[in-house]
Amino acid sequence: MPLLSRRTAFCLGAAGLAFARDVTAQPAGPFTLPALPYAAGANEPHIDARTMEIHHDRHHAAYVANLNAAVTTSSDLAAMTLPQLLTRLNQVPDNLRTTIRNNAGGHANHSMFWQVMGGKGGAPSGTLAQAIERDFGSLNGLKQQFNRAGAGVFGSGWVFVTVARDGKLALTTRPNQDTPLMDGTMVLFGNDVWEHAYYLKYQNRRPDYLAAWWNVVDWAKVAERHAAAMDGTLTI
Ligand code: MN3
């Protein structure tokens, strides 16, 4: 037992050192559903608590469960982190590629999505505000372009603001649960325009949902992500 204890301590110590050196270190699967970082009603009245509960507890949970079922079929897949799965889909066996694309994408997209909400809207400040003015003209310019792009997604998908290592921002959309992370591009924030994100409150009025969503954005969190992107530590 003393030997086992020493070896365990060594392993824990080594893992701790590795983590301290590489803040981008990510765990391999099985993946876990992150808890909502606020109460389900925190985004009321713009996003109702019931929608948040169903969205997080059922939809996101299902992406995680389906992803874990797929990656545990192969020791190679089971050893991969979420960013690795997203950027190496071409290495995934044909029979699992679509499942992993949809569910790894869904897990990454929603993990980002919960983070950037729970705020009170308003406006960003500092470096992020400057980047928005530089790349979109103004915050209102960003909102208009973002809402127009989100309204134009046919069927289910996402609208994203991506961020380059130099802090430059760009607008893009993806179908289904695809993410710019699949192309090696970092996501600053994004909005889910699947009907499950808004149908209970807004029914078919996606533009109303897109407009209201800005009231719950946590700009301090988005600013943290912008800084992390420029530090090279933003992963999901
Ligand atoms: Mn969703």
XYZ file of N, CA and C and ligand atoms in Angstrom:
709
model
N 0.817 -1.235 0.000
C 0.000 0.000 0.000
C 0.844 1.274 0.000
N 1.975 1.283 0.789
C 2.780 2.517 0.730
C 3.254 2.822 -0.697
N 3.625 1.754 -1.432
C 4.083 1.976 -2.800
C 2.963 2.582 -3.642
N 1.763 2.004 -3.498
C 0.620 2.507 -4.265
C 0.369 3.981 -3.935
N 0.471 4.285 -2.633
C 0.229 5.667 -2.224
C 1.236 6.615 -2.856
N 2.516 6.170 -2.846
C 3.534 7.051 -3.439
C 3.285 7.234 -4.935
N 2.906 6.135 -5.583
C 2.690 6.240 -7.036
C 1.485 7.136 -7.344
N 0.451 6.997 -6.506
C -0.724 7.840 -6.727
C -0.364 9.311 -6.559
N 0.415 9.571 -5.482
C 0.813 10.953 -5.227
C 1.644 11.481 -6.394
N 2.534 10.641 -6.918
C 3.358 11.065 -8.040
C 2.490 11.395 -9.248
N 1.515 10.510 -9.522
C 0.642 10.730 -10.677
C -0.148 12.017 -10.528
N -0.685 12.224 -9.337
C -1.455 13.449 -9.122
C -0.559 14.668 -9.290
N 0.670 14.549 -8.737
C 1.602 15.666 -8.847
C 1.943 15.961 -10.288
N 2.183 14.920 -11.069
C 2.537 15.113 -12.473
C 1.373 15.745 -13.226
N 0.157 15.276 -12.928
C -1.008 15.829 -13.620
C -1.160 17.304 -13.257
N -0.915 17.617 -11.979
C -1.027 19.005 -11.552
C -0.028 19.892 -12.259
N 1.199 19.396 -12.394
C 2.222 20.174 -13.088
C 1.858 20.367 -14.546
N 1.376 19.306 -15.179
C 1.009 19.405 -16.591
C -0.084 20.452 -16.764
N -1.035 20.435 -15.831
C -2.133 21.394 -15.945
C -1.614 22.816 -15.753
N -0.688 22.975 -14.794
C -0.176 24.316 -14.524
C 0.588 24.858 -15.731
N 1.269 23.973 -16.449
C 2.040 24.432 -17.610
C 1.151 24.727 -18.810
N 0.086 23.930 -18.975
C -0.729 24.036 -20.182
C -2.177 24.299 -19.789
N -2.543 25.576 -19.770
C -3.890 25.909 -19.319
C -4.944 25.525 -20.348
N -4.514 25.128 -21.552
C -5.494 24.703 -22.552
C -5.773 23.210 -22.441
N -5.116 22.536 -21.478
C -5.303 21.093 -21.348
C -6.784 20.774 -21.172
N -7.257 19.807 -21.913
C -8.662 19.435 -21.884
C -8.744 17.948 -21.589
N -9.791 17.524 -20.895
C -9.937 16.097 -20.639
C -10.455 15.355 -21.870
N -10.076 14.102 -21.982
C -10.712 13.232 -22.962
C -12.065 12.797 -22.384
N -12.822 12.077 -23.203
C -14.112 11.604 -22.737
C -13.951 10.524 -21.681
N -15.012 10.077 -21.015
C -16.382 10.541 -21.254
C -16.597 11.977 -20.784
N -17.437 12.672 -21.517
C -17.674 14.094 -21.262
C -18.841 14.250 -20.306
N -18.861 15.389 -19.617
C -19.922 15.623 -18.636
C -20.700 16.878 -19.006
N -21.968 16.857 -18.691
C -22.833 18.012 -18.917
C -22.462 19.090 -17.906
N -22.006 20.266 -18.359
C -21.698 21.318 -17.388
C -22.987 21.856 -16.779
N -22.954 22.173 -15.494
C -24.130 22.774 -14.869
C -24.355 24.157 -15.451
N -25.602 24.572 -15.530
C -25.877 25.962 -15.896
C -25.191 26.854 -14.865
N -24.503 27.908 -15.300
C -23.792 28.763 -14.334
C -24.701 29.769 -13.632
N -25.999 29.594 -13.747
C -26.988 30.482 -13.110
C -28.286 29.700 -13.045
N -29.279 30.263 -12.345
C -30.574 29.590 -12.260
C -31.269 29.600 -13.618
N -32.129 28.607 -13.836
C -32.803 28.492 -15.134
C -33.634 29.735 -15.449
N -34.088 30.429 -14.401
C -34.894 31.622 -14.625
C -34.084 32.906 -14.751
N -32.764 32.801 -14.759
C -31.917 34.000 -14.737
C -32.068 34.860 -15.981
N -32.523 34.251 -17.076
C -32.642 35.011 -18.319
C -34.073 35.473 -18.603
N -34.957 35.287 -17.590
C -36.326 35.808 -17.722
C -36.282 37.341 -17.784
N -37.188 38.009 -18.464
C -38.287 37.425 -19.232
C -37.921 37.102 -20.682
N -36.657 37.332 -21.040
C -36.282 37.227 -22.458
C -36.207 35.777 -22.907
N -35.681 34.916 -22.022
C -35.703 33.474 -22.273
C -36.307 32.840 -21.025
N -37.401 32.148 -21.193
C -38.152 31.610 -20.052
C -37.434 30.417 -19.427
N -37.692 30.224 -18.133
C -37.009 29.176 -17.372
C -37.284 27.790 -17.949
N -38.506 27.552 -18.411
C -38.851 26.230 -18.932
C -38.023 25.904 -20.177
N -37.861 26.901 -21.039
C -37.028 26.699 -22.224
C -35.593 26.384 -21.816
N -35.073 27.121 -20.822
C -33.706 26.875 -20.378
C -33.567 25.463 -19.805
N -34.557 25.031 -19.013
C -34.492 23.692 -18.406
C -34.494 22.601 -19.467
N -35.421 22.715 -20.409
C -35.515 21.682 -21.447
C -34.263 21.699 -22.317
N -33.814 22.913 -22.622
C -32.666 23.068 -23.517
C -31.406 22.459 -22.893
N -31.184 22.786 -21.619
C -29.987 22.289 -20.941
C -30.145 20.831 -20.501
N -31.218 20.543 -19.774
C -31.348 19.241 -19.110
C -31.677 18.111 -20.092
N -32.288 18.448 -21.222
C -32.643 17.394 -22.183
C -31.816 17.477 -23.461
N -31.841 18.629 -24.129
C -31.126 18.705 -25.410
C -29.620 18.575 -25.217
N -29.041 19.445 -24.371
C -27.588 19.367 -24.194
C -27.201 18.021 -23.570
N -27.984 17.577 -22.604
C -27.675 16.279 -21.987
C -27.665 15.161 -23.025
N -28.564 15.217 -23.991
C -28.619 14.178 -25.022
C -27.379 14.233 -25.918
N -26.902 15.439 -26.228
C -25.674 15.526 -27.042
C -24.519 14.866 -26.293
N -24.424 15.132 -24.994
C -23.331 14.554 -24.202
C -23.461 13.026 -24.150
N -24.665 12.544 -23.908
C -24.865 11.090 -23.812
C -24.566 10.406 -25.141
N -25.029 11.004 -26.228
C -24.800 10.404 -27.550
C -23.326 10.452 -27.934
N -22.664 11.554 -27.559
C -21.229 11.669 -27.831
C -20.467 10.595 -27.058
N -20.804 10.424 -25.785
C -20.107 9.428 -24.967
C -20.354 8.015 -25.494
N -21.574 7.729 -25.920
C -21.861 6.404 -26.471
C -21.010 6.145 -27.703
N -20.778 7.176 -28.493
C -19.995 6.999 -29.724
C -18.509 6.869 -29.434
N -17.966 7.724 -28.563
C -16.509 7.691 -28.365
C -16.064 6.461 -27.578
N -16.954 5.895 -26.785
C -16.538 4.746 -25.996
C -16.529 3.454 -26.814
N -16.857 3.539 -28.093
C -16.767 2.352 -28.946
C -15.343 2.111 -29.432
N -14.437 3.059 -29.188
C -13.076 2.951 -29.716
C -12.104 3.569 -28.737
N -11.005 2.865 -28.453
C -10.030 3.425 -27.504
C -9.367 4.671 -28.087
N -9.206 4.716 -29.403
C -8.627 5.919 -30.026
C -9.531 7.127 -29.803
N -10.825 6.947 -30.053
C -11.772 8.056 -29.880
C -11.904 8.429 -28.408
N -11.880 7.417 -27.548
C -12.054 7.672 -26.116
C -10.898 8.490 -25.548
N -9.746 8.472 -26.232
C -8.571 9.199 -25.744
C -8.531 10.642 -26.248
N -9.480 11.022 -27.100
C -9.436 12.360 -27.703
C -10.224 13.376 -26.886
N -9.691 14.599 -26.838
C -10.391 15.701 -26.167
C -11.471 16.239 -27.110
N -12.323 17.078 -26.585
C -13.377 17.661 -27.415
C -12.793 18.490 -28.569
N -11.822 19.374 -28.324
C -11.234 20.105 -29.459
C -10.593 19.163 -30.485
N -10.000 18.075 -30.029
C -9.411 17.123 -30.973
C -10.489 16.456 -31.825
N -11.576 16.047 -31.198
C -12.662 15.422 -31.960
C -13.198 16.385 -33.017
N -13.357 17.654 -32.633
C -13.947 18.641 -33.551
C -13.035 18.942 -34.725
N -11.727 18.925 -34.499
C -10.805 19.314 -35.573
C -10.263 18.113 -36.341
N -10.590 16.911 -35.896
C -10.071 15.713 -36.587
C -11.208 14.790 -37.007
N -12.314 15.372 -37.433
C -13.459 14.546 -37.843
C -13.093 13.636 -39.009
N -12.117 14.078 -39.806
C -11.728 13.240 -40.958
C -11.008 11.969 -40.516
N -10.590 11.926 -39.231
C -9.946 10.704 -38.720
C -10.942 9.763 -38.042
N -12.187 10.227 -37.925
C -13.213 9.403 -37.271
C -13.750 8.387 -38.275
N -13.944 7.139 -37.859
C -14.476 6.133 -38.790
C -15.790 6.599 -39.422
N -15.979 6.217 -40.684
C -17.146 6.666 -41.459
C -18.457 6.447 -40.711
N -18.585 5.291 -40.054
C -19.877 4.946 -39.449
C -20.182 5.768 -38.197
N -19.169 6.476 -37.669
C -19.379 7.293 -36.460
C -19.251 8.791 -36.727
N -18.827 9.154 -37.961
C -18.446 10.553 -38.192
C -19.629 11.511 -38.018
N -20.776 11.171 -38.576
C -21.918 12.088 -38.476
C -22.395 12.200 -37.029
N -22.421 11.076 -36.330
C -22.845 11.089 -34.922
C -21.914 11.965 -34.092
N -20.617 11.817 -34.308
C -19.658 12.600 -33.520
C -19.685 14.061 -33.942
N -19.832 14.309 -35.241
C -19.930 15.697 -35.713
C -21.105 16.416 -35.017
N -22.268 15.782 -35.039
C -23.463 16.424 -34.486
C -23.392 16.569 -32.970
N -22.905 15.559 -32.295
C -22.977 15.562 -30.830
C -21.773 16.237 -30.178
N -20.589 16.126 -30.775
C -19.446 16.895 -30.271
C -19.683 18.378 -30.550
N -20.216 18.678 -31.727
C -20.561 20.062 -32.045
C -21.620 20.586 -31.090
N -22.644 19.771 -30.832
C -23.707 20.193 -29.921
C -23.181 20.433 -28.516
N -22.292 19.569 -28.055
C -21.710 19.736 -26.713
C -20.874 21.019 -26.651
N -20.044 21.254 -27.649
C -19.201 22.461 -27.651
C -20.056 23.721 -27.763
N -20.996 23.711 -28.688
C -21.809 24.916 -28.906
C -22.592 25.298 -27.656
N -23.214 24.313 -27.026
C -24.028 24.644 -25.855
C -23.161 25.003 -24.647
N -21.998 24.372 -24.514
C -21.101 24.726 -23.398
C -20.694 26.192 -23.491
N -20.436 26.662 -24.718
C -20.149 28.087 -24.954
C -21.381 28.931 -24.669
N -22.523 28.486 -25.172
C -23.775 29.271 -25.134
C -24.182 29.613 -23.702
N -24.156 28.631 -22.789
C -24.555 28.905 -21.391
C -23.631 29.940 -20.780
N -22.333 29.861 -21.118
C -21.342 30.775 -20.533
C -21.636 32.234 -20.834
N -22.058 32.516 -22.063
C -22.121 33.919 -22.494
C -23.480 34.546 -22.204
N -24.388 33.781 -21.594
C -25.670 34.344 -21.189
C -25.691 34.513 -19.664
N -26.867 34.857 -19.125
C -26.980 35.076 -17.687
C -26.580 36.483 -17.288
N -26.328 37.347 -18.283
C -25.955 38.725 -18.000
C -27.140 39.668 -18.147
N -26.816 40.925 -18.208
C -27.871 41.952 -18.286
C -27.782 42.750 -19.571
N -27.077 42.223 -20.566
C -26.983 42.956 -21.830
C -26.140 44.204 -21.667
N -26.643 45.312 -22.174
C -25.861 46.540 -22.111
C -24.786 46.526 -23.181
N -23.620 47.039 -22.823
C -22.557 47.175 -23.818
C -21.230 46.702 -23.236
N -20.359 46.183 -24.088
C -19.028 45.801 -23.616
C -18.160 47.042 -23.434
N -17.000 46.839 -22.832
C -16.065 47.956 -22.644
C -14.660 47.490 -23.019
N -13.737 48.410 -22.971
C -12.332 48.063 -23.127
C -11.965 47.514 -24.489
N -11.033 46.565 -24.474
C -10.493 46.002 -25.710
C -11.581 45.374 -26.575
N -12.537 44.699 -25.943
C -13.616 44.071 -26.714
C -14.468 45.123 -27.413
N -14.804 46.203 -26.712
C -15.598 47.272 -27.324
C -14.857 47.866 -28.520
N -13.559 48.043 -28.364
C -12.749 48.596 -29.461
C -12.739 47.648 -30.658
N -12.639 46.354 -30.386
C -12.623 45.370 -31.479
C -13.958 45.365 -32.220
N -15.061 45.497 -31.484
C -16.390 45.516 -32.119
C -16.528 46.762 -32.995
N -16.078 47.905 -32.485
C -16.162 49.132 -33.297
C -15.291 49.022 -34.538
N -14.115 48.449 -34.388
C -13.195 48.327 -35.513
C -13.760 47.380 -36.581
N -14.336 46.253 -36.156
C -14.688 45.198 -37.108
C -16.153 45.227 -37.550
N -17.022 45.915 -36.787
C -18.445 45.982 -37.166
C -18.963 47.415 -37.217
N -18.124 48.398 -36.976
C -18.547 49.795 -37.022
C -19.067 50.278 -35.683
N -19.907 49.468 -35.057
C -20.489 49.826 -33.753
C -21.151 48.588 -33.171
N -21.550 48.679 -31.898
C -22.284 47.565 -31.293
C -23.615 47.368 -32.016
N -24.280 48.462 -32.355
C -25.539 48.315 -33.091
C -25.314 47.687 -34.454
N -24.205 48.039 -35.091
C -23.877 47.429 -36.382
C -23.691 45.929 -36.242
N -22.982 45.516 -35.186
C -22.806 44.086 -34.927
C -24.160 43.413 -34.723
N -25.000 44.019 -33.870
C -26.298 43.397 -33.577
C -27.130 43.252 -34.845
N -27.144 44.274 -35.672
C -27.937 44.209 -36.908
C -27.438 43.104 -37.829
N -26.117 43.041 -38.021
C -25.560 42.025 -38.925
C -25.767 40.614 -38.353
N -25.597 40.487 -37.042
C -25.743 39.200 -36.357
C -27.198 38.725 -36.445
N -28.145 39.638 -36.166
C -29.557 39.259 -36.182
C -30.000 38.900 -37.600
N -29.514 39.647 -38.580
C -29.873 39.355 -39.969
C -29.320 37.979 -40.370
N -28.085 37.706 -39.987
C -27.490 36.403 -40.332
C -28.224 35.268 -39.616
N -28.577 35.485 -38.352
C -29.275 34.448 -37.592
C -30.660 34.179 -38.143
N -31.346 35.245 -38.538
C -32.687 35.081 -39.115
C -32.601 34.364 -40.456
N -31.467 34.488 -41.133
C -31.324 33.902 -42.462
C -30.872 32.454 -42.466
N -30.568 31.899 -41.288
C -30.187 30.470 -41.244
C -31.422 29.643 -41.577
N -31.352 28.845 -42.641
C -32.502 28.030 -43.029
C -32.523 26.773 -42.168
N -33.650 26.557 -41.488
C -33.733 25.395 -40.611
C -32.955 25.631 -39.338
N -32.223 24.630 -38.884
C -31.550 24.688 -37.589
C -30.087 25.042 -37.744
N -29.582 25.850 -36.822
C -28.165 26.189 -36.881
C -27.802 27.255 -35.870
N -26.687 27.885 -36.130
C -26.110 28.861 -35.202
C -25.574 30.057 -35.953
N -25.566 31.197 -35.257
C -24.855 32.381 -35.740
C -23.762 32.681 -34.714
N -22.564 32.925 -35.224
C -21.381 33.077 -34.355
C -20.621 34.366 -34.668
N -19.954 34.896 -33.661
C -18.850 35.820 -33.869
C -17.584 35.036 -33.556
N -16.710 34.953 -34.526
C -15.443 34.258 -34.323
C -14.363 35.270 -33.951
N -13.288 34.748 -33.384
C -12.194 35.630 -32.960
C -10.858 34.996 -33.361
N -10.045 35.803 -34.023
C -8.714 35.341 -34.417
C -7.736 35.594 -33.275
N -6.556 35.020 -33.386
C -5.554 35.152 -32.325
C -5.156 36.615 -32.101
N -5.285 37.451 -33.152
C -4.963 38.874 -32.995
C -6.155 39.691 -32.485
N -7.257 38.993 -32.160
C -8.415 39.679 -31.602
C -9.435 40.110 -32.638
N -9.142 39.890 -33.917
C -10.067 40.328 -34.978
C -11.330 39.464 -34.965
N -12.463 40.140 -35.137
C -13.772 39.495 -35.056
C -14.378 39.331 -36.443
N -15.206 38.293 -36.595
C -15.919 38.083 -37.857
C -17.225 37.358 -37.569
N -18.177 37.550 -38.455
C -19.501 36.955 -38.313
C -19.604 35.743 -39.230
N -20.240 34.678 -38.728
C -20.433 33.510 -39.579
C -21.625 32.711 -39.062
N -22.184 31.864 -39.907
C -23.245 30.952 -39.482
C -22.826 29.522 -39.805
N -23.465 28.570 -39.127
C -23.245 27.156 -39.425
C -24.585 26.429 -39.330
N -24.792 25.403 -40.139
C -26.006 24.593 -40.029
C -25.883 23.576 -38.894
N -27.045 23.124 -38.431
C -27.110 22.006 -37.476
C -26.266 22.304 -36.238
N -25.379 21.382 -35.827
C -24.503 21.638 -34.676
C -23.058 21.836 -35.115
N -22.862 22.246 -36.351
C -21.498 22.558 -36.778
C -21.005 23.799 -36.044
N -19.699 23.916 -35.944
C -19.076 25.039 -35.260
C -17.808 25.437 -36.010
N -17.466 26.726 -35.984
C -16.199 27.145 -36.598
C -14.991 26.421 -36.007
N -15.147 25.878 -34.783
C -14.052 25.110 -34.180
C -13.642 23.946 -35.073
N -14.581 23.443 -35.870
C -14.270 22.333 -36.781
C -13.279 22.750 -37.860
N -13.199 24.069 -38.119
C -12.233 24.594 -39.089
C -11.018 25.194 -38.389
N -10.914 24.976 -37.076
C -9.797 25.529 -36.322
C -9.955 27.007 -36.004
N -11.179 27.529 -36.115
C -11.447 28.941 -35.838
C -12.125 29.071 -34.474
N -11.645 30.003 -33.657
C -12.189 30.151 -32.309
C -13.525 30.896 -32.338
N -14.392 30.524 -31.408
C -15.710 31.146 -31.272
C -15.686 32.112 -30.093
N -16.017 33.384 -30.350
C -16.121 34.345 -29.248
C -17.459 34.159 -28.537
N -18.539 34.173 -29.312
C -19.861 33.862 -28.767
C -20.771 33.506 -29.915
N -21.939 32.983 -29.588
C -22.875 32.616 -30.638
C -24.257 32.441 -30.066
N -25.239 32.444 -30.978
C -26.620 32.238 -30.562
C -27.192 31.038 -31.311
N -27.963 30.265 -30.565
C -28.593 29.039 -31.046
C -29.919 29.417 -31.700
N -30.061 29.164 -33.005
C -31.324 29.501 -33.661
C -32.130 28.248 -34.016
N -31.829 27.131 -33.357
C -32.730 25.982 -33.435
C -34.063 26.389 -32.790
N -35.161 25.866 -33.283
C -36.464 26.225 -32.700
C -36.532 25.874 -31.208
N -35.813 24.820 -30.779
C -35.895 24.441 -29.361
C -35.369 25.548 -28.441
N -34.607 26.490 -28.998
C -34.053 27.579 -28.185
C -35.080 28.670 -27.893
N -36.177 28.702 -28.655
C -37.078 29.852 -28.505
C -38.553 29.552 -28.730
N -38.916 28.352 -29.149
C -40.269 28.131 -29.656
C -41.361 28.305 -28.594
N -41.101 27.904 -27.346
C -42.140 28.007 -26.313
C -42.610 29.447 -26.132
N -41.680 30.381 -26.178
C -42.020 31.795 -25.933
C -42.266 32.569 -27.219
N -41.504 32.255 -28.251
C -41.544 33.092 -29.459
C -42.192 32.398 -30.661
N -42.527 31.121 -30.528
C -43.075 30.332 -31.639
C -42.212 30.545 -32.898
N -42.806 31.011 -33.986
C -42.041 31.139 -35.230
C -41.345 32.504 -35.361
N -41.366 33.317 -34.298
C -40.833 34.681 -34.408
C -39.342 34.706 -34.054
N -38.544 34.044 -34.849
C -37.105 33.991 -34.566
C -36.474 35.384 -34.489
N -36.844 36.327 -35.357
C -36.231 37.670 -35.240
C -36.494 38.322 -33.886
N -37.659 38.077 -33.288
C -37.945 38.647 -31.967
C -37.029 38.032 -30.906
N -36.815 36.724 -31.017
C -35.891 36.038 -30.105
C -34.469 36.591 -30.269
N -34.035 36.728 -31.505
C -32.681 37.234 -31.758
C -32.507 38.632 -31.156
N -33.513 39.463 -31.306
C -33.428 40.830 -30.770
C -33.398 40.807 -29.246
N -34.241 39.953 -28.640
C -34.332 39.904 -27.181
C -33.081 39.294 -26.550
N -32.432 38.396 -27.266
C -31.290 37.657 -26.715
C -30.165 38.573 -26.220
N -29.989 39.716 -26.867
C -28.921 40.641 -26.452
C -29.115 41.137 -25.023
N -30.346 41.071 -24.515
C -30.610 41.519 -23.145
C -30.049 40.583 -22.087
N -29.640 39.388 -22.470
C -29.112 38.433 -21.488
C -27.635 38.110 -21.718
N -27.024 38.785 -22.686
C -25.598 38.541 -22.921
C -24.786 39.055 -21.736
N -23.814 38.253 -21.318
C -22.891 38.634 -20.242
C -21.610 39.142 -20.905
N -21.557 40.464 -21.086
C -20.418 41.031 -21.824
C -19.097 40.843 -21.077
N -19.150 40.776 -19.759
C -17.900 40.540 -19.011
C -17.340 39.165 -19.356
N -18.246 38.180 -19.508
C -17.806 36.841 -19.873
C -17.264 36.825 -21.302
N -17.942 37.544 -22.198
C -17.470 37.602 -23.580
C -16.090 38.266 -23.623
N -15.899 39.293 -22.798
C -14.591 39.961 -22.743
C -13.508 39.003 -22.242
N -13.858 38.160 -21.269
C -12.908 37.143 -20.788
C -12.513 36.203 -21.926
N -13.504 35.827 -22.720
C -13.230 34.912 -23.837
C -12.361 35.598 -24.893
N -12.603 36.885 -25.114
C -11.803 37.639 -26.089
C -10.345 37.693 -25.625
N -10.146 37.958 -24.355
C -8.783 38.003 -23.808
C -8.121 36.631 -23.886
N -8.909 35.591 -23.592
C -8.365 34.223 -23.655
C -7.976 33.858 -25.082
N -8.774 34.319 -26.042
C -8.442 34.033 -27.442
C -7.088 34.640 -27.796
N -6.855 35.852 -27.342
C -5.580 36.512 -27.670
C -4.423 35.905 -26.883
N -4.725 35.297 -25.734
C -3.697 34.583 -24.953
C -3.441 33.179 -25.486
N -4.310 32.720 -26.397
C -4.170 31.359 -26.917
C -4.722 30.311 -25.971
N -5.591 30.704 -25.045
C -6.114 29.739 -24.055
C -7.605 29.478 -24.217
N -8.230 30.040 -25.246
C -9.654 29.787 -25.456
C -9.812 28.462 -26.201
N -10.588 27.553 -25.639
C -10.699 26.225 -26.271
C -12.071 25.972 -26.852
N -13.122 26.214 -26.113
C -14.480 25.909 -26.577
C -15.286 27.192 -26.661
Mn -29.739 24.105 -28.699
